Coordinates of C-alpha atoms in Angstrom, one line a residue:
M1 CA 12.8 7.4 47.1
S2 CA 9.9 7.1 49.5
S3 CA 6.4 7.6 48.5
T4 CA 3.8 9.0 50.6
V5 CA 0.4 7.4 50.8
V6 CA -2.5 9.6 51.7
V7 CA -5.3 7.9 53.2
T8 CA -8.6 9.8 53.1
A9 CA -10.8 9.1 56.1
P10 CA -14.5 8.8 55.4
P11 CA -16.5 11.8 56.3
A12 CA -17.9 11.9 59.8
A13 CA -21.5 11.4 60.1
V14 CA -23.4 14.6 60.6
P15 CA -25.4 14.4 63.8
A16 CA -29.1 14.8 63.4
A17 CA -30.8 18.1 64.3
P18 CA -32.0 18.2 68.0
D19 CA -35.6 18.4 66.9
A20 CA -35.4 15.8 64.2
D21 CA -37.2 13.3 66.2
P22 CA -41.0 13.7 65.9
R23 CA -41.5 12.8 69.6
R24 CA -39.1 15.5 70.7
R25 CA -40.8 18.1 68.6
A26 CA -44.3 17.1 70.1
G27 CA -42.7 17.4 73.5
R28 CA -41.5 20.9 72.8
R29 CA -45.0 21.9 71.6
W30 CA -46.5 20.7 74.9
W31 CA -43.7 22.8 76.8
R32 CA -45.0 25.9 75.1
L33 CA -48.3 25.5 77.0
V34 CA -46.7 25.5 80.4
S35 CA -46.4 29.3 80.8
P36 CA -49.8 30.0 79.8
V37 CA -51.3 27.4 82.1
L38 CA -49.2 28.6 85.1
L39 CA -50.5 32.2 84.3
V40 CA -54.0 31.2 84.4
A41 CA -53.6 29.1 87.3
G42 CA -52.0 32.1 89.2
W43 CA -54.9 34.4 88.0
E44 CA -57.5 31.9 89.3
A45 CA -55.7 31.5 92.7
A46 CA -55.4 35.2 93.1
A47 CA -59.1 35.8 92.5
R48 CA -60.1 32.9 94.8
A49 CA -57.8 34.4 97.5
G50 CA -59.5 37.8 97.1
L51 CA -56.5 39.6 95.9
L52 CA -58.4 40.6 92.7
A53 CA -61.7 42.3 93.0
P54 CA -64.4 40.5 90.9
D55 CA -65.8 43.6 89.4
K56 CA -62.3 44.5 88.2
L57 CA -61.0 41.2 87.0
P58 CA -63.0 38.2 87.5
A59 CA -61.6 34.6 87.8
P60 CA -60.9 32.5 84.8
S61 CA -63.7 30.1 85.9
R62 CA -66.2 32.7 86.0
V63 CA -65.1 34.0 82.5
L64 CA -65.3 30.4 81.1
T65 CA -68.8 29.9 82.7
T66 CA -69.9 33.1 81.0
G67 CA -68.5 31.9 77.7
V68 CA -70.3 28.6 77.9
R69 CA -73.5 30.4 78.7
L70 CA -73.2 32.7 75.7
A71 CA -72.3 29.9 73.4
G72 CA -75.1 27.8 74.6
D73 CA -77.8 30.4 73.8
G74 CA -76.2 31.2 70.4
T75 CA -75.2 34.7 71.2
L76 CA -71.5 34.2 71.1
G77 CA -71.6 32.4 67.7
V78 CA -73.6 35.1 65.9
H79 CA -71.0 37.8 67.1
L80 CA -67.9 35.7 66.4
L81 CA -69.1 34.9 62.9
D82 CA -69.6 38.6 62.1
S83 CA -66.2 39.5 63.5
L84 CA -64.6 36.7 61.5
T85 CA -66.3 37.9 58.3
R86 CA -65.1 41.3 58.7
A87 CA -61.6 40.3 59.4
G88 CA -61.5 38.0 56.5
V89 CA -62.8 40.5 54.0
G90 CA -60.5 43.2 55.2
L91 CA -57.5 41.0 55.2
L92 CA -58.3 39.9 51.6
L93 CA -58.9 43.4 50.2
G94 CA -55.8 44.9 52.0
G95 CA -53.6 42.0 51.5
V96 CA -54.2 41.8 47.6
L97 CA -53.8 45.6 47.3
A98 CA -50.5 45.4 49.2
L99 CA -49.2 42.4 47.2
V100 CA -49.9 44.2 43.9
L101 CA -48.3 47.5 44.9
G102 CA -45.5 45.9 46.8
A103 CA -44.6 43.7 43.9
A104 CA -44.9 46.6 41.5
A105 CA -42.7 48.8 43.5
G106 CA -40.1 46.1 44.1
L107 CA -39.9 44.8 40.5
L108 CA -40.3 47.9 38.6
R109 CA -38.3 51.1 38.8
L110 CA -41.3 53.1 37.7
G111 CA -43.4 51.4 40.3
D112 CA -40.8 52.2 43.0
D113 CA -40.8 55.9 42.0
L114 CA -44.5 56.3 41.9
V115 CA -45.8 53.9 44.5
D116 CA -43.2 53.8 47.3
P117 CA -43.0 57.6 48.3
P118 CA -46.7 58.0 48.9
V119 CA -46.9 54.8 50.8
Q120 CA -43.8 55.8 53.0
M121 CA -45.7 59.1 53.7
A122 CA -48.9 57.3 54.6
R123 CA -47.3 54.8 56.9
M124 CA -46.6 57.6 59.3
L125 CA -50.2 58.2 59.8
P126 CA -51.7 56.1 62.6
H127 CA -54.7 54.3 60.7
L128 CA -56.7 54.1 64.0
G129 CA -56.4 57.9 64.2
L130 CA -58.1 58.2 60.8
V131 CA -61.4 57.0 62.3
P132 CA -63.1 60.5 62.3
L133 CA -62.1 61.1 58.7
L134 CA -63.1 57.6 57.6
I135 CA -66.6 58.1 59.1
I136 CA -66.9 61.1 56.8
W137 CA -65.7 59.1 53.9
V138 CA -67.3 55.7 54.1
G139 CA -69.9 56.2 56.9
I140 CA -70.3 54.3 60.0
G141 CA -71.6 51.0 58.6
E142 CA -69.8 47.8 57.6
S143 CA -67.5 49.7 55.3
L144 CA -65.8 51.5 58.2
K145 CA -65.0 48.1 59.9
I146 CA -63.6 46.6 56.7
T147 CA -61.7 49.7 55.8
L148 CA -60.0 49.8 59.2
V149 CA -58.9 46.2 58.9
A150 CA -57.8 46.6 55.3
L151 CA -55.6 49.6 56.4
G152 CA -54.2 47.7 59.2
V153 CA -53.1 44.8 57.1
F154 CA -51.8 46.9 54.2
F155 CA -48.6 48.2 55.5
P156 CA -47.1 45.1 56.9
I157 CA -47.7 43.1 53.7
Y158 CA -46.6 45.8 51.5
F159 CA -43.3 46.6 53.2
N160 CA -42.4 42.9 53.7
T161 CA -43.3 42.1 50.0
Y162 CA -41.1 45.0 48.8
A163 CA -38.3 44.1 51.2
G164 CA -38.6 40.4 50.3
I165 CA -38.1 41.2 46.6
R166 CA -35.4 43.7 47.1
D167 CA -33.3 41.4 49.3
I168 CA -33.0 38.7 46.5
D169 CA -29.5 38.1 45.4
E170 CA -29.4 39.7 42.0
R171 CA -26.9 37.0 40.9
L172 CA -29.6 34.4 41.2
V173 CA -31.8 36.4 38.7
E174 CA -28.8 36.8 36.4
A175 CA -28.1 33.0 36.6
A176 CA -31.8 32.3 35.8
R177 CA -31.8 34.6 32.8
T178 CA -28.5 32.9 31.5
C179 CA -30.1 29.6 31.8
G180 CA -32.8 30.8 29.3
L181 CA -35.7 31.4 32.0
G182 CA -38.2 34.1 30.8
P183 CA -39.6 36.8 33.0
A184 CA -42.6 34.6 34.1
A185 CA -40.3 31.7 34.8
R186 CA -37.8 34.0 36.8
L187 CA -40.7 35.3 38.8
R188 CA -42.0 31.7 39.5
H189 CA -38.6 30.0 40.3
V190 CA -36.4 32.8 41.8
V191 CA -38.5 35.9 43.0
L192 CA -41.4 34.1 44.4
P193 CA -39.4 31.6 46.6
G194 CA -36.9 34.3 47.7
A195 CA -39.6 36.6 48.8
L196 CA -41.9 34.1 50.5
P197 CA -40.1 34.2 53.9
S198 CA -40.7 38.0 54.2
L199 CA -44.2 37.7 53.0
F200 CA -45.2 35.2 55.6
L201 CA -43.7 37.5 58.2
G202 CA -45.7 40.3 56.8
L203 CA -48.9 38.2 57.0
R204 CA -48.3 37.3 60.5
L205 CA -47.8 40.8 61.4
A206 CA -50.8 41.7 59.4
I207 CA -53.1 39.2 61.1
G208 CA -52.3 40.8 64.3
A209 CA -53.0 44.3 63.1
A210 CA -56.3 43.0 61.6
W211 CA -57.6 42.0 65.1
L212 CA -56.5 45.2 66.6
S213 CA -58.2 47.3 64.0
L214 CA -61.3 45.2 64.4
V215 CA -61.6 45.8 68.1
V216 CA -61.7 49.6 67.3
G217 CA -63.9 49.3 64.3
E218 CA -66.6 47.2 66.1
Q219 CA -67.0 49.8 68.7
V220 CA -68.2 52.4 66.2
N221 CA -72.0 52.0 65.7
A222 CA -71.9 48.2 65.5
Q223 CA -74.8 46.0 66.2
T224 CA -72.9 42.5 66.2
G225 CA -69.3 41.4 66.6
V226 CA -67.0 40.6 69.6
G227 CA -66.1 44.3 69.9
F228 CA -69.8 45.3 70.0
L229 CA -70.4 42.5 72.7
M230 CA -67.4 44.0 74.8
M231 CA -68.8 47.5 74.4
E232 CA -72.3 46.6 75.5
A233 CA -70.9 44.7 78.5
R234 CA -69.0 47.8 79.5
E235 CA -72.1 49.8 79.6
F236 CA -73.7 47.3 82.1
S237 CA -70.4 46.8 84.0
Q238 CA -70.3 43.0 83.0
T239 CA -66.6 42.6 83.5
D240 CA -66.6 38.9 82.8
V241 CA -68.0 39.5 79.3
V242 CA -65.4 42.2 78.6
V243 CA -62.5 39.9 79.7
L244 CA -64.2 36.9 77.6
G245 CA -64.0 39.3 74.5
L246 CA -60.5 40.0 75.1
V247 CA -59.7 36.3 75.6
I248 CA -61.5 35.5 72.3
Y249 CA -59.3 38.0 70.4
A250 CA -56.4 36.6 71.8
L251 CA -57.2 33.1 71.0
L252 CA -58.1 34.1 67.4
G253 CA -54.8 35.8 67.0
L254 CA -53.0 32.9 68.5
L255 CA -54.8 30.2 66.4
S256 CA -54.4 32.3 63.1
D257 CA -50.7 32.7 63.9
L258 CA -50.2 28.9 64.5
A259 CA -52.1 28.1 61.3
L260 CA -49.8 30.5 59.2
R261 CA -46.6 29.1 60.9
M262 CA -47.8 25.6 59.9
L263 CA -48.4 26.7 56.4
E264 CA -45.0 28.5 56.4
R265 CA -43.3 25.3 57.7
R266 CA -44.9 23.3 55.0
T267 CA -44.2 25.7 52.1
L268 CA -40.7 26.7 53.0
T269 CA -39.4 23.0 53.5
W270 CA -36.2 24.2 51.7
R271 CA -35.2 26.8 54.2
R272 CA -32.8 25.9 57.0
G273 CA -32.7 28.7 59.5
L274 CA -31.2 28.9 63.0
R275 CA -33.0 26.8 65.5
A276 CA -33.2 27.7 69.2
T277 CA -31.2 25.3 71.4

C-alpha cells in the first residue's frame, strides 16, 4: 500500500506595488508637471510669434510681471485675503449644514422622508441663477457672496454624505451590533470610516464649486476680492489682470485639491483601491 506525501510549497512572494518606492512616487509627481509646463511654454511661444493678440490673450511672462507688480504694492494680497475669507466662511457654513442634513437623511428613516425630497428638488435649480432672488433676500453685501459659496458647496457634500452612508454594507453594522457596540461606537467605527471616501469626494467637488460661486459673487457690488479685481480690469481693458485673476483661481483650486488629496491619503491609509499602471 503506497502512501502519498503532499508537499506544500511556500507561498510565493507578493511583488511590491509599482509605486511602493518613494523615489518612484516622487518621479511620478514631477511627471504631472510636464503637461502644464508644455502648455505654458506653447502659450508663451505663440504670443511671442504674434499668433496671439496681446489685447486678447497676453503672454504668460506679461501676466507674471503684472502679478509681481500687484503683489509688490500690496494690492493682490488684500484682494486675495478677502476672497479666501469668503470662500472659507461659505465652505464652513454650507459644509456643516450639508453634513448634518446628509447624515440625518442617510441614518434616519424620518430624516430621509423629510429632508431628501426637498433637497432633490432644490438641486435642480442652478444656484448661480438665483442671484437676482438672493439680492432681494440678503442684499448685495458680503452675505450674498457667502450665501452663493454656501449654496455651491452644499449639494456635493450632502449627496456624497448621503450616498456614502447608504452604500455601507449593512452586514458590517449588524456585526458591530452583535459584538456589543452601541450606536455611538457603531457610528465611529463602522459608519464614519465607510462614508469617508465619499465624503472626501464631496469635499473635492465642493471646493471647485466654491471657487466658481465666488467668481460670480465677487462681481456683484464688491469692493475687494479677486473677482472684483478682474471686473475692474475688464472696465479698463486690462487683459493681463483678467488673465492673472483666472490663473489665481486655477492655482487656488489646484492647491486646495492637492491639500485635500494629501489629507485623504493620510486618513484613508486602510483603503486599497485600483492604481493606474
